[in-house]
Amino acid sequence: PDGQVRVELRKIHWTHHGWGFHQTYSPGDFPDRIDAVLIDGPPGWMSRGREACLYQVFSRLKVGGIAILDDFGRPREQRAAVNWRSVFGDGIDLETVSVGHGLCVVIKRRQTSPTWHSSSLLGPAISSHALYLRTFAAWCLGRPSGVLG
């Protein structure tokens, strides 16, 4: 029903969207129609995790709905917005708000399917894949996550 807010706690896992690997929240059973999404995690140091959040919910975000990305003053969040623009094209508008560490407001203008062919995503994808392989190798060797030397 209208007027309800739903907050869910999800585990972190590796996922794949288009060109890249992302360390983000496990997908879940989202409502059929979402009016607004606040993206304020996973922590920014995780591999493209915040970026993946929009990929997970975009098809259910209603036209005219918004996604708010917190901490937009950080380079990783700015890169996420660039990637979203590349993937969703004119299906979204991006607006920034100068408050706190900055916000990026994504407004869904039309339903569109993600387009993953953009070469602008290849660099971050390779970087994410390399991080994934290092983390996986460290895990296999019984070392703390990401520690491989």
XYZ file of N, CA and C in Angstrom:
447
model
N 0.822 -1.202 0.000
C 0.000 0.000 0.000
C 0.863 1.262 0.000
N 0.281 2.337 -0.478
C 0.992 3.607 -0.501
C 1.329 4.055 0.911
N 2.442 4.795 1.009
C 2.833 5.356 2.287
C 3.648 4.432 3.161
N 4.003 3.262 2.672
C 4.789 2.335 3.473
C 6.264 2.445 3.129
N 7.075 2.297 4.140
C 8.526 2.260 3.972
C 8.980 0.875 4.400
N 9.859 0.301 3.600
C 10.365 -1.023 3.919
C 11.889 -0.953 3.987
N 12.449 -1.364 5.104
C 13.893 -1.406 5.292
C 14.278 -2.870 5.472
N 15.293 -3.297 4.726
C 15.703 -4.687 4.805
C 17.200 -4.780 5.049
N 17.599 -5.766 5.806
C 18.999 -6.063 6.050
C 19.380 -7.215 5.137
N 20.410 -7.012 4.323
C 20.827 -8.036 3.371
C 22.306 -8.341 3.551
N 22.693 -9.576 3.259
C 24.100 -9.955 3.301
C 24.817 -9.419 2.074
N 26.132 -9.240 2.207
C 26.982 -8.798 1.100
C 27.461 -10.029 0.331
N 27.443 -9.929 -0.984
C 27.963 -11.002 -1.825
C 28.474 -10.405 -3.136
N 29.181 -11.218 -3.907
C 29.643 -10.793 -5.231
C 28.538 -11.053 -6.236
N 28.335 -10.109 -7.144
C 27.348 -10.273 -8.202
C 27.926 -9.718 -9.497
N 27.262 -9.982 -10.569
C 27.741 -9.557 -11.881
C 26.628 -8.800 -12.593
N 26.948 -7.610 -13.069
C 26.027 -6.815 -13.885
C 26.809 -6.318 -15.089
N 26.365 -6.680 -16.277
C 27.028 -6.202 -17.480
C 28.494 -6.576 -17.507
N 29.328 -5.555 -17.603
C 30.773 -5.756 -17.704
C 31.446 -6.024 -16.370
N 30.759 -5.762 -15.267
C 31.497 -5.727 -14.017
C 31.023 -6.650 -12.921
N 31.948 -6.905 -12.019
C 31.651 -7.609 -10.782
C 31.450 -6.558 -9.701
N 30.482 -6.804 -8.841
C 30.133 -5.855 -7.790
C 30.032 -6.605 -6.470
N 30.510 -5.981 -5.422
C 30.364 -6.527 -4.079
C 29.235 -5.730 -3.441
N 28.064 -6.342 -3.352
C 26.875 -5.592 -2.969
C 25.920 -6.467 -2.169
N 24.753 -5.908 -1.874
C 23.748 -6.634 -1.108
C 23.128 -7.757 -1.935
N 22.754 -8.826 -1.266
C 22.048 -9.919 -1.929
C 20.723 -9.389 -2.467
N 20.345 -9.810 -3.682
C 19.060 -9.369 -4.210
C 17.932 -9.980 -3.394
N 16.789 -9.388 -3.488
C 15.688 -9.895 -2.692
C 14.374 -9.784 -3.419
N 13.334 -9.969 -2.672
C 11.981 -9.909 -3.182
C 11.500 -8.454 -3.075
N 11.718 -7.702 -4.130
C 11.329 -6.296 -4.123
C 9.860 -6.156 -4.513
N 9.215 -5.089 -4.058
C 7.838 -4.841 -4.502
C 7.803 -4.659 -6.024
N 6.633 -4.875 -6.611
C 6.492 -4.715 -8.058
C 6.759 -3.285 -8.511
N 6.407 -2.328 -7.665
C 6.593 -0.922 -8.012
C 7.268 -0.209 -6.855
N 8.369 0.457 -7.166
C 9.128 1.179 -6.146
C 9.090 2.661 -6.493
N 8.719 3.490 -5.519
C 8.655 4.941 -5.723
C 10.001 5.612 -5.528
N 10.750 5.157 -4.523
C 12.023 5.809 -4.194
C 12.965 4.801 -3.545
N 14.258 5.004 -3.811
C 15.303 4.161 -3.242
C 16.388 5.075 -2.689
N 16.833 4.805 -1.475
C 17.963 5.515 -0.891
C 19.155 4.566 -0.931
N 20.219 4.986 -1.607
C 21.426 4.166 -1.715
C 22.506 4.811 -0.847
N 22.723 4.208 0.316
C 23.709 4.722 1.260
C 24.577 3.571 1.774
N 24.768 2.583 0.957
C 25.575 1.427 1.285
C 25.480 0.466 0.133
N 26.296 -0.541 0.103
C 27.287 -0.928 1.104
C 28.398 0.118 1.213
N 29.303 -0.080 2.163
C 30.366 0.905 2.346
C 31.089 1.205 1.033
N 31.479 2.446 0.862
C 32.076 2.897 -0.387
C 33.327 2.159 -0.809
N 34.056 1.566 0.135
C 35.292 0.867 -0.225
C 35.031 -0.495 -0.846
N 33.791 -0.978 -0.798
C 33.475 -2.257 -1.443
C 33.393 -2.042 -2.945
N 33.707 -3.044 -3.686
C 33.835 -2.939 -5.132
C 32.503 -2.662 -5.827
N 32.278 -1.407 -6.134
C 31.130 -0.948 -6.923
C 29.783 -1.360 -6.343
N 29.720 -1.547 -5.041
C 28.501 -2.030 -4.401
C 27.324 -1.088 -4.513
N 27.570 0.204 -4.333
C 26.466 1.157 -4.414
C 25.943 1.251 -5.835
N 26.843 1.160 -6.779
C 26.434 1.195 -8.183
C 25.466 0.059 -8.492
N 25.746 -1.123 -7.984
C 24.927 -2.303 -8.266
C 23.503 -2.172 -7.726
N 23.321 -1.412 -6.673
C 21.987 -1.289 -6.077
C 20.953 -0.810 -7.098
N 21.298 0.175 -7.916
C 20.338 0.658 -8.905
C 20.073 -0.401 -9.971
N 21.091 -1.138 -10.358
C 20.884 -2.200 -11.349
C 19.883 -3.233 -10.828
N 19.913 -3.499 -9.533
C 19.023 -4.504 -8.946
C 17.558 -4.072 -8.929
N 17.302 -2.785 -8.790
C 15.912 -2.338 -8.617
C 15.351 -1.540 -9.792
N 16.165 -1.211 -10.776
C 15.736 -0.276 -11.819
C 14.454 -0.705 -12.527
N 14.317 -1.968 -12.851
C 13.128 -2.418 -13.590
C 11.851 -2.244 -12.774
N 11.966 -2.168 -11.469
C 10.782 -2.001 -10.611
C 10.578 -0.562 -10.141
N 11.568 0.278 -10.382
C 11.419 1.699 -10.044
C 10.435 2.295 -11.035
N 9.386 2.917 -10.532
C 8.359 3.437 -11.438
C 8.906 4.611 -12.246
N 8.336 4.845 -13.407
C 8.698 6.021 -14.193
C 8.314 7.239 -13.364
N 9.256 8.153 -13.194
C 9.064 9.295 -12.299
C 9.609 9.038 -10.905
N 9.949 7.782 -10.616
C 10.525 7.428 -9.325
C 11.963 7.916 -9.227
N 12.477 7.935 -8.011
C 13.836 8.452 -7.796
C 14.690 7.469 -7.000
N 15.977 7.536 -7.273
C 16.980 6.858 -6.458
C 17.929 7.942 -5.976
N 18.210 7.957 -4.700
C 19.092 8.964 -4.117
C 20.383 8.280 -3.694
N 21.486 8.713 -4.285
C 22.810 8.187 -3.956
C 23.488 9.151 -2.996
N 23.770 8.673 -1.786
C 24.431 9.502 -0.778
C 25.940 9.525 -1.031
N 26.599 10.517 -0.465
C 28.059 10.667 -0.523
C 28.574 10.900 -1.939
N 27.823 11.666 -2.728
C 28.173 11.901 -4.118
C 29.453 12.715 -4.278
N 29.952 13.309 -3.231
C 31.219 14.032 -3.306
C 32.418 13.109 -3.471
N 32.220 11.824 -3.284
C 33.313 10.849 -3.387
C 33.472 10.387 -4.843
N 34.712 10.165 -5.259
C 34.957 9.733 -6.653
C 34.244 8.439 -7.041
N 34.148 7.474 -6.143
C 33.490 6.204 -6.497
C 32.003 6.403 -6.773
N 31.365 7.248 -5.997
C 29.945 7.508 -6.222
C 29.751 8.304 -7.509
N 30.666 9.226 -7.797
C 30.584 9.971 -9.057
C 30.748 9.017 -10.232
N 31.647 8.044 -10.097
C 31.847 7.058 -11.161
C 30.594 6.203 -11.351
N 29.925 5.872 -10.256
C 28.682 5.097 -10.346
C 27.652 5.855 -11.185
N 27.525 7.157 -10.955
C 26.558 7.960 -11.719
C 26.923 8.008 -13.199
N 28.213 8.122 -13.495
C 28.662 8.099 -14.896
C 28.294 6.754 -15.528
N 28.508 5.678 -14.800
C 28.172 4.356 -15.323
C 26.666 4.193 -15.506
N 25.878 4.698 -14.556
C 24.421 4.623 -14.709
C 23.971 5.357 -15.967
N 24.551 6.534 -16.203
C 24.199 7.293 -17.399
C 24.541 6.489 -18.654
N 25.685 5.827 -18.637
C 26.098 5.013 -19.777
C 25.154 3.832 -19.988
N 24.746 3.208 -18.910
C 23.913 2.001 -18.984
C 22.452 2.317 -19.314
N 21.906 3.386 -18.727
C 20.481 3.692 -18.886
C 20.206 4.846 -19.847
N 21.249 5.555 -20.282
C 21.103 6.615 -21.276
C 20.055 7.647 -20.909
N 19.198 7.965 -21.877
C 18.179 8.990 -21.634
C 16.984 8.448 -20.854
N 17.096 7.234 -20.339
C 16.056 6.694 -19.472
C 16.111 7.278 -18.070
N 17.190 8.027 -17.791
C 17.336 8.658 -16.474
C 17.811 10.098 -16.632
N 17.499 10.895 -15.633
C 18.097 12.215 -15.449
C 18.871 12.165 -14.149
N 19.959 12.910 -14.089
C 20.768 12.992 -12.878
C 20.800 14.429 -12.396
N 20.538 14.632 -11.133
C 20.642 15.954 -10.517
C 21.476 15.818 -9.257
N 22.260 16.841 -8.956
C 23.080 16.809 -7.749
C 22.554 17.811 -6.739
N 22.741 17.481 -5.487
C 22.324 18.340 -4.382
C 23.527 18.518 -3.474
N 23.906 19.749 -3.221
C 25.061 20.053 -2.369
C 24.613 20.147 -0.916
N 24.581 19.014 -0.265
C 24.261 18.940 1.152
C 25.100 17.812 1.736
N 25.669 18.022 2.907
C 26.514 17.000 3.511
C 27.647 16.622 2.584
N 27.802 15.321 2.333
C 28.822 14.832 1.404
C 28.307 14.776 -0.024
N 27.170 15.392 -0.261
C 26.595 15.459 -1.594
C 25.612 14.332 -1.871
N 24.645 14.623 -2.718
C 23.663 13.641 -3.153
C 23.576 13.674 -4.669
N 23.301 12.557 -5.258
C 22.944 12.478 -6.673
C 21.539 11.893 -6.716
N 20.633 12.624 -7.332
C 19.259 12.164 -7.460
C 19.075 11.645 -8.879
N 18.714 10.388 -8.985
C 18.452 9.749 -10.270
C 16.948 9.722 -10.453
N 16.473 10.302 -11.542
C 15.044 10.328 -11.837
C 14.810 9.417 -13.039
N 13.960 8.433 -12.868
C 13.667 7.507 -13.971
C 12.670 8.178 -14.914
N 13.071 8.399 -16.155
C 12.234 9.075 -17.143
C 11.441 8.115 -18.012
N 11.976 6.924 -18.218
C 11.243 5.924 -19.004
C 11.807 4.544 -18.664
N 10.985 3.538 -18.928
C 11.449 2.171 -18.728
C 12.410 1.838 -19.860
N 13.561 1.341 -19.529
C 14.559 0.975 -20.523
C 15.355 -0.209 -20.006
N 15.872 -0.974 -20.908
C 16.737 -2.087 -20.524
C 18.166 -1.588 -20.444
N 18.949 -2.125 -19.532
C 20.353 -1.717 -19.446
C 21.096 -2.055 -20.738
N 21.985 -1.166 -21.129
C 22.834 -1.367 -22.299
C 24.266 -1.458 -21.803
N 24.859 -2.622 -21.938
C 26.165 -2.886 -21.348
C 27.307 -2.796 -22.334
N 27.108 -2.326 -23.533
C 28.158 -2.339 -24.538
C 29.123 -1.168 -24.452
N 28.877 -0.224 -23.590
C 29.697 0.986 -23.539
C 31.124 0.691 -23.093
N 32.076 1.192 -23.855
C 33.485 1.000 -23.497
C 33.846 1.750 -22.221
N 33.037 2.717 -21.814
C 33.352 3.453 -20.586
C 33.252 2.563 -19.354
N 32.571 1.433 -19.474
C 32.449 0.524 -18.336
C 33.570 -0.501 -18.293
N 34.323 -0.632 -19.364
C 35.320 -1.689 -19.436
C 36.438 -1.516 -18.403
N 36.944 -0.304 -18.234
C 38.011 -0.071 -17.253
C 37.592 -0.447 -15.841
N 36.447 0.087 -15.339
C 36.001 -0.308 -14.000
C 35.701 -1.797 -13.896
N 35.225 -2.405 -14.990
C 34.928 -3.833 -14.958
C 36.208 -4.640 -14.762
N 37.239 -4.290 -15.490
C 38.517 -4.994 -15.353
C 39.065 -4.805 -13.952
N 38.975 -3.601 -13.447
C 39.444 -3.301 -12.100
C 38.661 -4.112 -11.068
N 37.324 -4.168 -11.206
C 36.494 -4.939 -10.283
C 36.800 -6.421 -10.381
N 37.001 -6.906 -11.596
C 37.297 -8.323 -11.789
C 38.634 -8.676 -11.134
N 39.618 -7.799 -11.269
C 40.921 -8.031 -10.647
C 40.781 -8.079 -9.123
N 39.983 -7.164 -8.553
C 39.748 -7.168 -7.108
C 39.055 -8.463 -6.699
N 38.067 -8.881 -7.494
C 37.358 -10.127 -7.211
C 38.340 -11.308 -7.186
N 39.194 -11.379 -8.191
C 40.150 -12.490 -8.253
C 41.125 -12.467 -7.082
N 41.610 -11.274 -6.698
C 42.517 -11.172 -5.546
C 41.826 -11.594 -4.263
N 40.573 -11.149 -4.087
C 39.819 -11.486 -2.884
C 39.538 -12.987 -2.839
N 39.138 -13.546 -3.967
C 38.856 -14.979 -4.041
C 40.122 -15.789 -3.752
N 41.240 -15.370 -4.338
C 42.504 -16.075 -4.108
C 42.894 -15.996 -2.631
N 42.732 -14.830 -2.013
C 43.058 -14.674 -0.596
C 42.174 -15.582 0.253
N 40.903 -15.662 -0.102
C 39.981 -16.525 0.628
C 40.410 -17.985 0.490
N 40.769 -18.395 -0.722
C 41.199 -19.774 -0.959
C 42.456 -20.117 -0.156
N 43.311 -19.124 0.035
C 44.550 -19.343 0.771
C 44.371 -19.168 2.275
N 43.135 -18.856 2.700
C 42.854 -18.704 4.124
C 43.349 -17.416 4.717
N 43.553 -16.401 3.879
C 44.001 -15.102 4.368
C 42.805 -14.182 4.507
N 42.939 -13.117 5.308
C 41.838 -12.159 5.431
C 41.465 -11.604 4.056
N 40.208 -11.276 3.898
C 39.688 -10.785 2.629
C 40.528 -9.644 2.075
N 40.925 -9.791 0.829
C 41.668 -8.749 0.149
C 43.155 -8.717 0.456
N 43.624 -9.584 1.360
C 45.044 -9.580 1.715
C 45.742 -10.684 0.934
N 46.472 -10.286 -0.042
C 47.196 -11.243 -0.866
C 48.530 -10.617 -1.217
N 49.602 -11.244 -0.836
C 50.895 -10.633 -1.124
C 51.980 -11.639 -1.338
